[in-house]
């Protein structure tokens, strides 16, 4: 997608499809007396030609400007555009920057199936009703992100696939702070493309994206954007004594990949080193504790946490924050076989220092493999000098039981670090809810034979898994994101395709930028 900005009056933009936002300005609260108070759909532009073209449909009562509600006007009188699409934000009083992100995606996803390859999107006019909503840069950025995210479709292996991607996106910025809008658009492109990069990895099936191939894809990306990188395999796992990571990989003929990416901005030699750790299980059968067949195909997305880290690193390399970052993705296949680990086996995790012993883990369930690879990933990040940690993983089914399919789980051992993440969420528009860690959960994973066991019963499964990781993060300020419920969009929405969501890329990036 080519993105450009037009500062001309939006009525003059010659395009296949001009999208303009609208909101419901009705403020009367429903009560018995005014029950059914009519919505007042209002265009978020002060372009009088666009207002005139839309006046009829807005007055008709057919269109209510509900969130992502659309109406199309062909050959709109007085406009250079061939079509005018009005996209709703819902109630104006509740409109958010994230609503603009969705509306942009809705416009793009409206265009795609109709073979329209060119879209212009008018930013809500700052002189209009939305002027107080947010800085122009944030609105422009969100619009571009939404358009790019909306452009993604998952059907890459269809033999008769028609590429319907949008070739040209024009951001209509007739008024507003040009420098801010330009900066916002530039960021939006980098971030939206990085999120889609992560999604393209998550979408790949297990036979097309083995740990080795994931390592290659990471290396190619790192070269493109100028990150330092290493992709290690079996030998390095043994050298580092990564007994927990290796125990997951040992059942598969596919070798593991220990992917390390480094972002080292010039002249930054002090201050924090942020460690990003991702779960990269390219397929999770469960191992000897094998999963049931139903929905097992979805376990190709068990590397979504790793992909989120790779996407975030891509965006970091392009946006160049003044902080050092290392990313570690622990990629392996979890398979049952004659060489697979067994329930009851005891594994020794990577020691933090060569002269210290590694913690011993009793394997109760080989399907609780994500925490095993992350245990060594977290330790390695600390050994490499990370002062603050963030991990992302499709770790537990239990997190979806707790929070559903729209909100991810976040855990932290440090309130100040968590506060920075919460602030990042306000920018990214992604939704996470903090869940507890604690001694109550640590109790449940004490082992009779060793230090710790890898499962602790059904109840509180997401917190138990998080507490397991806490054992390895120890006192290093740390954020854990359990994205098992939100990494895959089960039903397509007006603004995003069914398939990989790319969740967490934007929030991790903003968290990094806050240092
Ligand atoms: N990859 C799964 C978690 C998962 C489930 C991700 C559904 C996405 C959708 C993870 O490795 C797993 O199997 N977790 C087990 C842990 C249990 C054995 C303690 C689970 O959640 O059932
Ligand atoms: Mn599993
Ligand atoms: Zn898994």
mmCIF file of N, CA, C and O in Angstrom, residues 218-230 260-264 309-318 325 327:
data_model
loop_
_atom_site.group_PDB
_atom_site.id
_atom_site.type_symbol
_atom_site.label_atom_id
_atom_site.label_comp_id
_atom_site.label_asym_id
_atom_site.label_seq_id
_atom_site.Cartn_x
_atom_site.Cartn_y
_atom_site.Cartn_z
ATOM 1 N N UNK A 218 13.205 -14.082 10.584
ATOM 2 C CA UNK A 218 13.649 -13.047 11.530
ATOM 3 C C UNK A 218 14.956 -12.419 11.047
ATOM 4 O O UNK A 218 15.142 -11.196 11.116
ATOM 5 N N UNK A 219 15.855 -13.252 10.540
ATOM 6 C CA UNK A 219 17.162 -12.759 10.087
ATOM 7 C C UNK A 219 17.012 -11.842 8.878
ATOM 8 O O UNK A 219 17.659 -10.786 8.800
ATOM 9 N N UNK A 220 16.152 -12.229 7.944
ATOM 10 C CA UNK A 220 15.923 -11.401 6.748
ATOM 11 C C UNK A 220 15.371 -10.035 7.171
ATOM 12 O O UNK A 220 15.833 -8.982 6.712
ATOM 13 N N UNK A 221 14.390 -10.065 8.076
ATOM 14 C CA UNK A 221 13.806 -8.816 8.558
ATOM 15 C C UNK A 221 14.878 -7.965 9.254
ATOM 16 O O UNK A 221 14.987 -6.756 9.014
ATOM 17 N N UNK A 222 15.684 -8.611 10.104
ATOM 18 C CA UNK A 222 16.707 -7.879 10.854
ATOM 19 C C UNK A 222 17.701 -7.193 9.904
ATOM 20 O O UNK A 222 18.094 -6.042 10.115
ATOM 21 N N UNK A 223 18.084 -7.898 8.845
ATOM 22 C CA UNK A 223 18.983 -7.314 7.842
ATOM 23 C C UNK A 223 18.330 -6.099 7.180
ATOM 24 O O UNK A 223 18.963 -5.061 6.990
ATOM 25 N N UNK A 224 17.053 -6.239 6.842
ATOM 26 C CA UNK A 224 16.332 -5.164 6.145
ATOM 27 C C UNK A 224 16.277 -3.880 6.963
ATOM 28 O O UNK A 224 16.390 -2.786 6.421
ATOM 29 N N UNK A 225 16.056 -4.012 8.259
ATOM 30 C CA UNK A 225 15.854 -2.807 9.074
ATOM 31 C C UNK A 225 17.082 -2.440 9.907
ATOM 32 O O UNK A 225 17.052 -1.464 10.648
ATOM 33 N N UNK A 226 18.153 -3.244 9.807
ATOM 34 C CA UNK A 226 19.397 -2.896 10.479
ATOM 35 C C UNK A 226 19.468 -3.263 11.954
ATOM 36 O O UNK A 226 20.003 -2.505 12.756
ATOM 37 N N UNK A 227 18.934 -4.427 12.298
ATOM 38 C CA UNK A 227 19.074 -4.937 13.669
ATOM 39 C C UNK A 227 20.229 -5.935 13.713
ATOM 40 O O UNK A 227 20.488 -6.633 12.721
ATOM 41 N N UNK A 228 20.898 -6.032 14.863
ATOM 42 C CA UNK A 228 21.856 -7.107 15.055
ATOM 43 C C UNK A 228 21.089 -8.409 15.281
ATOM 44 O O UNK A 228 20.001 -8.386 15.840
ATOM 45 N N UNK A 229 21.636 -9.528 14.827
ATOM 46 C CA UNK A 229 20.887 -10.776 15.011
ATOM 47 C C UNK A 229 21.791 -11.997 15.089
ATOM 48 O O UNK A 229 22.894 -12.013 14.534
ATOM 49 N N UNK A 230 21.308 -13.029 15.788
ATOM 50 C CA UNK A 230 21.890 -14.360 15.786
ATOM 51 C C UNK A 230 20.746 -15.345 15.806
ATOM 52 O O UNK A 230 19.757 -15.126 16.513
ATOM 53 N N UNK A 260 17.883 -14.301 18.466
ATOM 54 C CA UNK A 260 18.281 -13.143 19.270
ATOM 55 C C UNK A 260 18.398 -11.930 18.350
ATOM 56 O O UNK A 260 19.138 -11.971 17.354
ATOM 57 N N UNK A 261 17.654 -10.889 18.653
ATOM 58 C CA UNK A 261 17.752 -9.640 17.884
ATOM 59 C C UNK A 261 18.229 -8.544 18.824
ATOM 60 O O UNK A 261 17.818 -8.496 19.982
ATOM 61 N N UNK A 262 19.089 -7.672 18.306
ATOM 62 C CA UNK A 262 19.618 -6.593 19.141
ATOM 63 C C UNK A 262 19.393 -5.233 18.486
ATOM 64 O O UNK A 262 19.702 -5.043 17.315
ATOM 65 N N UNK A 263 18.853 -4.316 19.282
ATOM 66 C CA UNK A 263 18.724 -2.922 18.834
ATOM 67 C C UNK A 263 19.597 -2.069 19.744
ATOM 68 O O UNK A 263 19.342 -1.974 20.946
ATOM 69 N N UNK A 264 20.648 -1.491 19.154
ATOM 70 C CA UNK A 264 21.616 -0.719 19.945
ATOM 71 C C UNK A 264 21.778 0.662 19.347
ATOM 72 O O UNK A 264 22.598 0.867 18.464
ATOM 73 N N UNK A 309 7.000 -10.159 19.171
ATOM 74 C CA UNK A 309 8.310 -9.574 19.482
ATOM 75 C C UNK A 309 9.060 -9.206 18.215
ATOM 76 O O UNK A 309 9.726 -8.163 18.143
ATOM 77 N N UNK A 310 8.966 -10.047 17.188
ATOM 78 C CA UNK A 310 9.653 -9.744 15.927
ATOM 79 C C UNK A 310 9.027 -8.510 15.271
ATOM 80 O O UNK A 310 9.734 -7.635 14.752
ATOM 81 N N UNK A 311 7.701 -8.429 15.315
ATOM 82 C CA UNK A 311 7.020 -7.257 14.754
ATOM 83 C C UNK A 311 7.392 -5.998 15.518
ATOM 84 O O UNK A 311 7.656 -4.938 14.925
ATOM 85 N N UNK A 312 7.421 -6.099 16.839
ATOM 86 C CA UNK A 312 7.785 -4.937 17.658
ATOM 87 C C UNK A 312 9.223 -4.508 17.367
ATOM 88 O O UNK A 312 9.512 -3.312 17.250
ATOM 89 N N UNK A 313 10.137 -5.482 17.215
ATOM 90 C CA UNK A 313 11.541 -5.142 16.936
ATOM 91 C C UNK A 313 11.687 -4.454 15.584
ATOM 92 O O UNK A 313 12.497 -3.538 15.411
ATOM 93 N N UNK A 314 10.878 -4.886 14.614
ATOM 94 C CA UNK A 314 10.898 -4.239 13.299
ATOM 95 C C UNK A 314 10.508 -2.763 13.451
ATOM 96 O O UNK A 314 11.188 -1.861 12.943
ATOM 97 N N UNK A 315 9.427 -2.530 14.200
ATOM 98 C CA UNK A 315 8.963 -1.148 14.396
ATOM 99 C C UNK A 315 9.980 -0.340 15.199
ATOM 100 O O UNK A 315 10.215 0.845 14.917
ATOM 101 N N UNK A 316 10.603 -0.974 16.181
ATOM 102 C CA UNK A 316 11.613 -0.290 17.004
ATOM 103 C C UNK A 316 12.790 0.142 16.126
ATOM 104 O O UNK A 316 13.281 1.267 16.218
ATOM 105 N N UNK A 317 13.231 -0.761 15.251
ATOM 106 C CA UNK A 317 14.364 -0.439 14.375
ATOM 107 C C UNK A 317 14.032 0.755 13.484
ATOM 108 O O UNK A 317 14.896 1.574 13.175
ATOM 109 N N UNK A 318 12.775 0.863 13.067
ATOM 110 C CA UNK A 318 12.383 1.955 12.164
ATOM 111 C C UNK A 318 12.135 3.260 12.917
ATOM 112 O O UNK A 318 12.429 4.340 12.420
ATOM 113 N N UNK A 325 17.514 -2.465 23.290
ATOM 114 C CA UNK A 325 16.513 -3.541 23.358
ATOM 115 C C UNK A 325 17.123 -4.832 22.824
ATOM 116 O O UNK A 325 17.799 -4.819 21.792
ATOM 117 N N UNK A 327 15.768 -8.851 21.879
ATOM 118 C CA UNK A 327 14.610 -9.738 21.791
ATOM 119 C C UNK A 327 15.099 -11.168 21.666
ATOM 120 O O UNK A 327 16.083 -11.440 20.979
#
